[in-house]
PDB file of C-alpha atoms in Angstrom:
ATOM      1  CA  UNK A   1       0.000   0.000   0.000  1.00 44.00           C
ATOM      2  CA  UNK A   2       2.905   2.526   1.119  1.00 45.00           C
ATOM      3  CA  UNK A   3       4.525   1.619  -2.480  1.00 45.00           C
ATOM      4  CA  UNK A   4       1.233   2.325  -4.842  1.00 44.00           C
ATOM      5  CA  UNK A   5       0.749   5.953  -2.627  1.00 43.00           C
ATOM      6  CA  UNK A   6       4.340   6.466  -3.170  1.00 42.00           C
ATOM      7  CA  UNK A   7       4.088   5.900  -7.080  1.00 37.00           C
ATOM      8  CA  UNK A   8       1.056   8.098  -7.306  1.00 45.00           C
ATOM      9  CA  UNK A   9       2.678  10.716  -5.385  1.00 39.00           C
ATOM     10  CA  UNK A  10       5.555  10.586  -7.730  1.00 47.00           C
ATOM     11  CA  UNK A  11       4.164  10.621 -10.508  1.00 50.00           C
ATOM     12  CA  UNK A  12       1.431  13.580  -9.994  1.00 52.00           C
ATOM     13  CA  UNK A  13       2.956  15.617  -7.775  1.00 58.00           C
ATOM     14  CA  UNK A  14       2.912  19.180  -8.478  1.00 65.00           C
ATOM     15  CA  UNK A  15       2.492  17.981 -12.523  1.00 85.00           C
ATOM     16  CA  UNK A  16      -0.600  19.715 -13.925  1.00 87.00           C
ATOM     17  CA  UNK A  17       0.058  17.834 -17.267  1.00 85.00           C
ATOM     18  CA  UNK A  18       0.042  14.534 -15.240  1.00 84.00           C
ATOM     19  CA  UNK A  19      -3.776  15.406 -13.807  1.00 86.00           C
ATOM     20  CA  UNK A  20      -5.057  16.334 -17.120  1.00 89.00           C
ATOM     21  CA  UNK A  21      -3.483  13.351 -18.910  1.00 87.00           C
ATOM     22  CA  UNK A  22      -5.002  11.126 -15.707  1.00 87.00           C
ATOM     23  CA  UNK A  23      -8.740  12.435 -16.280  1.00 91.00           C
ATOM     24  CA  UNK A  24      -8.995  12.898 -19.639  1.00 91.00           C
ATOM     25  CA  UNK A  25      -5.623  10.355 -20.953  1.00 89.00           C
ATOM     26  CA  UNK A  26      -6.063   7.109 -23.115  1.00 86.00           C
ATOM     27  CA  UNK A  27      -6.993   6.048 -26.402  1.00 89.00           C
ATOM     28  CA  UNK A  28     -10.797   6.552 -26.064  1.00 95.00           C
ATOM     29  CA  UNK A  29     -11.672   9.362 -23.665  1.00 96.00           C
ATOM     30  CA  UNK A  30     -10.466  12.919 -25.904  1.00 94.00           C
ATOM     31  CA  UNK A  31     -12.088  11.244 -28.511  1.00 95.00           C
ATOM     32  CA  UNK A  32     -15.608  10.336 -26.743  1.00 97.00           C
ATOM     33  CA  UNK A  33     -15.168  14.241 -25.144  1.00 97.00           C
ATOM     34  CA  UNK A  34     -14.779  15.508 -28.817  1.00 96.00           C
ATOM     35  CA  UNK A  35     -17.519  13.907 -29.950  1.00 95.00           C
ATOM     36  CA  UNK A  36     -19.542  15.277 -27.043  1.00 97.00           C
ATOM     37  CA  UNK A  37     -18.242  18.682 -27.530  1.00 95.00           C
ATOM     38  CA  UNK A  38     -21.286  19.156 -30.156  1.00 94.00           C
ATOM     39  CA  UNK A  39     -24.350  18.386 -27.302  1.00 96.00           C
ATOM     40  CA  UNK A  40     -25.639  15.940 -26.030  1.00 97.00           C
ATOM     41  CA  UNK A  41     -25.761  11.963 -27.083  1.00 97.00           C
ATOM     42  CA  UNK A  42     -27.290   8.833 -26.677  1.00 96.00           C
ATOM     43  CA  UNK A  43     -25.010   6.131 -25.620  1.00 95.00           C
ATOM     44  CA  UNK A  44     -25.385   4.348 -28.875  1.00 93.00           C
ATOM     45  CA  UNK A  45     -24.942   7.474 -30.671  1.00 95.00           C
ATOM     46  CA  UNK A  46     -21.508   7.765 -29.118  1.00 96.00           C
ATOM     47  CA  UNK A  47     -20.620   4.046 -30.108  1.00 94.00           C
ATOM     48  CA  UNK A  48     -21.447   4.100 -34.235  1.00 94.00           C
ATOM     49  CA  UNK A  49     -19.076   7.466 -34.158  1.00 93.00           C
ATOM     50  CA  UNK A  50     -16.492   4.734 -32.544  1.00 93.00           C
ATOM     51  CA  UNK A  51     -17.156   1.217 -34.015  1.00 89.00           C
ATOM     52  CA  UNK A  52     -13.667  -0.208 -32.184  1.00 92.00           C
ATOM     53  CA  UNK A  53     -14.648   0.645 -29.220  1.00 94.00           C
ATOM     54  CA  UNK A  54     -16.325  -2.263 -27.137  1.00 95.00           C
ATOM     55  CA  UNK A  55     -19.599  -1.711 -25.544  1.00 94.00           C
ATOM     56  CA  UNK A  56     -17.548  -2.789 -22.251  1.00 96.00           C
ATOM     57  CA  UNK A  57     -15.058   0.013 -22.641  1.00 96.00           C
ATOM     58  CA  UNK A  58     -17.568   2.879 -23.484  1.00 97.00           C
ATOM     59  CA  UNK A  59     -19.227   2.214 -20.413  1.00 96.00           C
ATOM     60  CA  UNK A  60     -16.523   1.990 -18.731  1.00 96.00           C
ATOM     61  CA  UNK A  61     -15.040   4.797 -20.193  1.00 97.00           C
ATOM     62  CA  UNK A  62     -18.180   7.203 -19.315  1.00 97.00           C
ATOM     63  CA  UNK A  63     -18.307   5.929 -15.954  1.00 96.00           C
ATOM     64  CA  UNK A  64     -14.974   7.289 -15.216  1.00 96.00           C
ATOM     65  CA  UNK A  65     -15.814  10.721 -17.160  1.00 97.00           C
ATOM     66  CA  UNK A  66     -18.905  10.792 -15.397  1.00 97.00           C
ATOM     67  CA  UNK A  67     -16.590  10.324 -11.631  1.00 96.00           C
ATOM     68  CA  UNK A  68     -14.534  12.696 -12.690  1.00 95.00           C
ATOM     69  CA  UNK A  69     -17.260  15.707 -13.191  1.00 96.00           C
ATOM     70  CA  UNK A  70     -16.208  15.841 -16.957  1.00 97.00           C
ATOM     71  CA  UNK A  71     -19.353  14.003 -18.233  1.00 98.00           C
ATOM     72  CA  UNK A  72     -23.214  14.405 -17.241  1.00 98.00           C
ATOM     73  CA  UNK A  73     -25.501  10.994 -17.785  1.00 97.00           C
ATOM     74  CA  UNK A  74     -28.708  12.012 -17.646  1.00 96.00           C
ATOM     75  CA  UNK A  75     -31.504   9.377 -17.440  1.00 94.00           C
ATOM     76  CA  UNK A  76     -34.855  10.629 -18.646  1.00 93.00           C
ATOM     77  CA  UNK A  77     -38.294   8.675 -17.012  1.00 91.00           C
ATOM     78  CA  UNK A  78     -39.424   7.210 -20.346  1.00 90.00           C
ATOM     79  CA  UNK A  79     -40.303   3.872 -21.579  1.00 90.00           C
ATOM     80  CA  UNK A  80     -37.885   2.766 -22.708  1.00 87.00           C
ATOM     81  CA  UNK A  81     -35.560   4.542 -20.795  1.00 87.00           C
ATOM     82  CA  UNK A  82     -33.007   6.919 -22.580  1.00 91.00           C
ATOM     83  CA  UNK A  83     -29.832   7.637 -21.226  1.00 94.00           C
ATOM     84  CA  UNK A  84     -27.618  10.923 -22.759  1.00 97.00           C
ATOM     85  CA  UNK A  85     -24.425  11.991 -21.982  1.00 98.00           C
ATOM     86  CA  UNK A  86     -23.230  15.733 -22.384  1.00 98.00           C
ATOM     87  CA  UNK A  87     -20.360  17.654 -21.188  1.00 98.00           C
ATOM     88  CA  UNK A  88     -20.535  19.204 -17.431  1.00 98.00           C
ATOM     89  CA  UNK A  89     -19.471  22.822 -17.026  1.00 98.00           C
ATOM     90  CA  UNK A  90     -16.005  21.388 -16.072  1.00 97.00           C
ATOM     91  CA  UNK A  91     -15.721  19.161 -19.126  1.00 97.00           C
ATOM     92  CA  UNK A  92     -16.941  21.857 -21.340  1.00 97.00           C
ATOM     93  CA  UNK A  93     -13.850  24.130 -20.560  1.00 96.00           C
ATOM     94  CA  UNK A  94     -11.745  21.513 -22.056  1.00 96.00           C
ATOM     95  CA  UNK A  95     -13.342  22.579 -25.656  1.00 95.00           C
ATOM     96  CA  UNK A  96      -9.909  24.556 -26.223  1.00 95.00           C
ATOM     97  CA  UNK A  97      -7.497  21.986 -25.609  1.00 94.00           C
ATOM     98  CA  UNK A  98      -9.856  19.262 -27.912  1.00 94.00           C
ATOM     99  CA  UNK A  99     -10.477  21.940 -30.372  1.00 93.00           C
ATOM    100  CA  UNK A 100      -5.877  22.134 -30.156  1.00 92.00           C
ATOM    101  CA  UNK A 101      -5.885  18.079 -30.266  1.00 90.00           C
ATOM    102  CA  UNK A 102      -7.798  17.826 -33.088  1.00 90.00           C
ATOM    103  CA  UNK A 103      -6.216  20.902 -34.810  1.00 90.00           C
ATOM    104  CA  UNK A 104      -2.799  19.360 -34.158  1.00 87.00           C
ATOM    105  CA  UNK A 105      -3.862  15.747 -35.454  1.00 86.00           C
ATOM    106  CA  UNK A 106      -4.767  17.633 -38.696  1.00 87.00           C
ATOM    107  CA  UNK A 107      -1.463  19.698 -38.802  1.00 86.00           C
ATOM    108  CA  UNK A 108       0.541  15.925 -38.216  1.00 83.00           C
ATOM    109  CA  UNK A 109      -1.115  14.624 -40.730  1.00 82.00           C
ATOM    110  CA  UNK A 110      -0.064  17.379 -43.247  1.00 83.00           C
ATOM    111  CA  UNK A 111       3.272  16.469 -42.090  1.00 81.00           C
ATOM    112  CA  UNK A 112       3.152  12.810 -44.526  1.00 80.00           C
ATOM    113  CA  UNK A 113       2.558  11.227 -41.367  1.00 73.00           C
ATOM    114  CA  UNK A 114       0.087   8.292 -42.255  1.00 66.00           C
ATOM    115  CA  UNK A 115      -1.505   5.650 -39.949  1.00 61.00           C
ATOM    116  CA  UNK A 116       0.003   2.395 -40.141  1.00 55.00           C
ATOM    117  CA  UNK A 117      -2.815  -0.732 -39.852  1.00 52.00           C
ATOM    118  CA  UNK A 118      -1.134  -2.895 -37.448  1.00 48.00           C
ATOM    119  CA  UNK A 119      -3.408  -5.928 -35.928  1.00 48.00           C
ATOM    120  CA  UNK A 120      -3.021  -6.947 -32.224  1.00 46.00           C
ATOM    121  CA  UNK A 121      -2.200 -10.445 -30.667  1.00 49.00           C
ATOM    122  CA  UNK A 122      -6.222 -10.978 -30.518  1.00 50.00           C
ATOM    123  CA  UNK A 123      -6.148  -9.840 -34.148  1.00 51.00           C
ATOM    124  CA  UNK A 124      -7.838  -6.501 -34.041  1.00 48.00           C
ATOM    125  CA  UNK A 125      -6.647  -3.584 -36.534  1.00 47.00           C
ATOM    126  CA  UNK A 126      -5.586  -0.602 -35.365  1.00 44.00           C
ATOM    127  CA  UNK A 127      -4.614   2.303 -36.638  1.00 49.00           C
ATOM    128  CA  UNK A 128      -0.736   3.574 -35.195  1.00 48.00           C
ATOM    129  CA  UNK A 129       1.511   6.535 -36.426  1.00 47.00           C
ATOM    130  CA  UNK A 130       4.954   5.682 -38.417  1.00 47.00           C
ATOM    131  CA  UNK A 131       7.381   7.443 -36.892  1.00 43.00           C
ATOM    132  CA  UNK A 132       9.685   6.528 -39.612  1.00 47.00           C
ATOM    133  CA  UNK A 133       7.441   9.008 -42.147  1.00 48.00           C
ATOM    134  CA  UNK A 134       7.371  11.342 -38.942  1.00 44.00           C
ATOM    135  CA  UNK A 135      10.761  12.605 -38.291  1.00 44.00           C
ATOM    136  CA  UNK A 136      11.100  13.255 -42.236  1.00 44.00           C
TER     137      UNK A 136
END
């Protein structure tokens, strides 16, 4: 236990970057809070603008969004129910730094950098930068 408070205390002490990367860091959560940054959506909404994502990791994915105050789930009393998720007033002033992200992947991509398809162990595709093409 003393070891794991140690690490965290290492690594996010006095870093800024560190506690952004922690909320909002990973492969799927800029991209689900980009997606958000037009309004609101439906769960399944969110998942057709992400077809590799798993149902398992979308959920999970909002759940932590949603702990973190960055993402609002709001259930409405219908039959059948429907769930959407928007951005709270704390997610929503991260709309500059997605609006940067996504403004940057455009600029890298001028660059000739191209996603490589590259499949995993379990044999999923995915897409990864060559960094070859990169440092041209």
């Amino acid at each position: 236990m003393a070891q794991e408070m140690e690490h965290t205390v290492s690594v996010n002490f006095g870093c800024p970057v560190a506690t952004t990367v922690g909320i909002i860091g990973g492969k799927w959560k800029g991209v689900i809070l980009y997606h958000l940054t037009t309004g609101p959506r439906r769960y399944n909404e969110i998942r057709r603008t992400l077809p590799n994502i798993t149902q398992r990791m979308l959920t999970l994915q909002l759940r932590e969004l949603e702990r973190d105050g960055i993402v609002h789930r709001e259930i409405y009393n219908e039959n059948p129910p429907r769930v959407e998720y928007s951005l709270t007033p704390l997610g929503d002033t991260l709309r500059p730094l997605l609006d940067f992200m996504r403004d940057w992947g455009v600029f890298y991509g001028e660059q000739g950098c191209e996603p490589v398809a590259t499949t995993s162990k379990s044999g999923k595709h995915f897409a990864k930068i060559d960094m070859k093409k990169a440092h041209r």
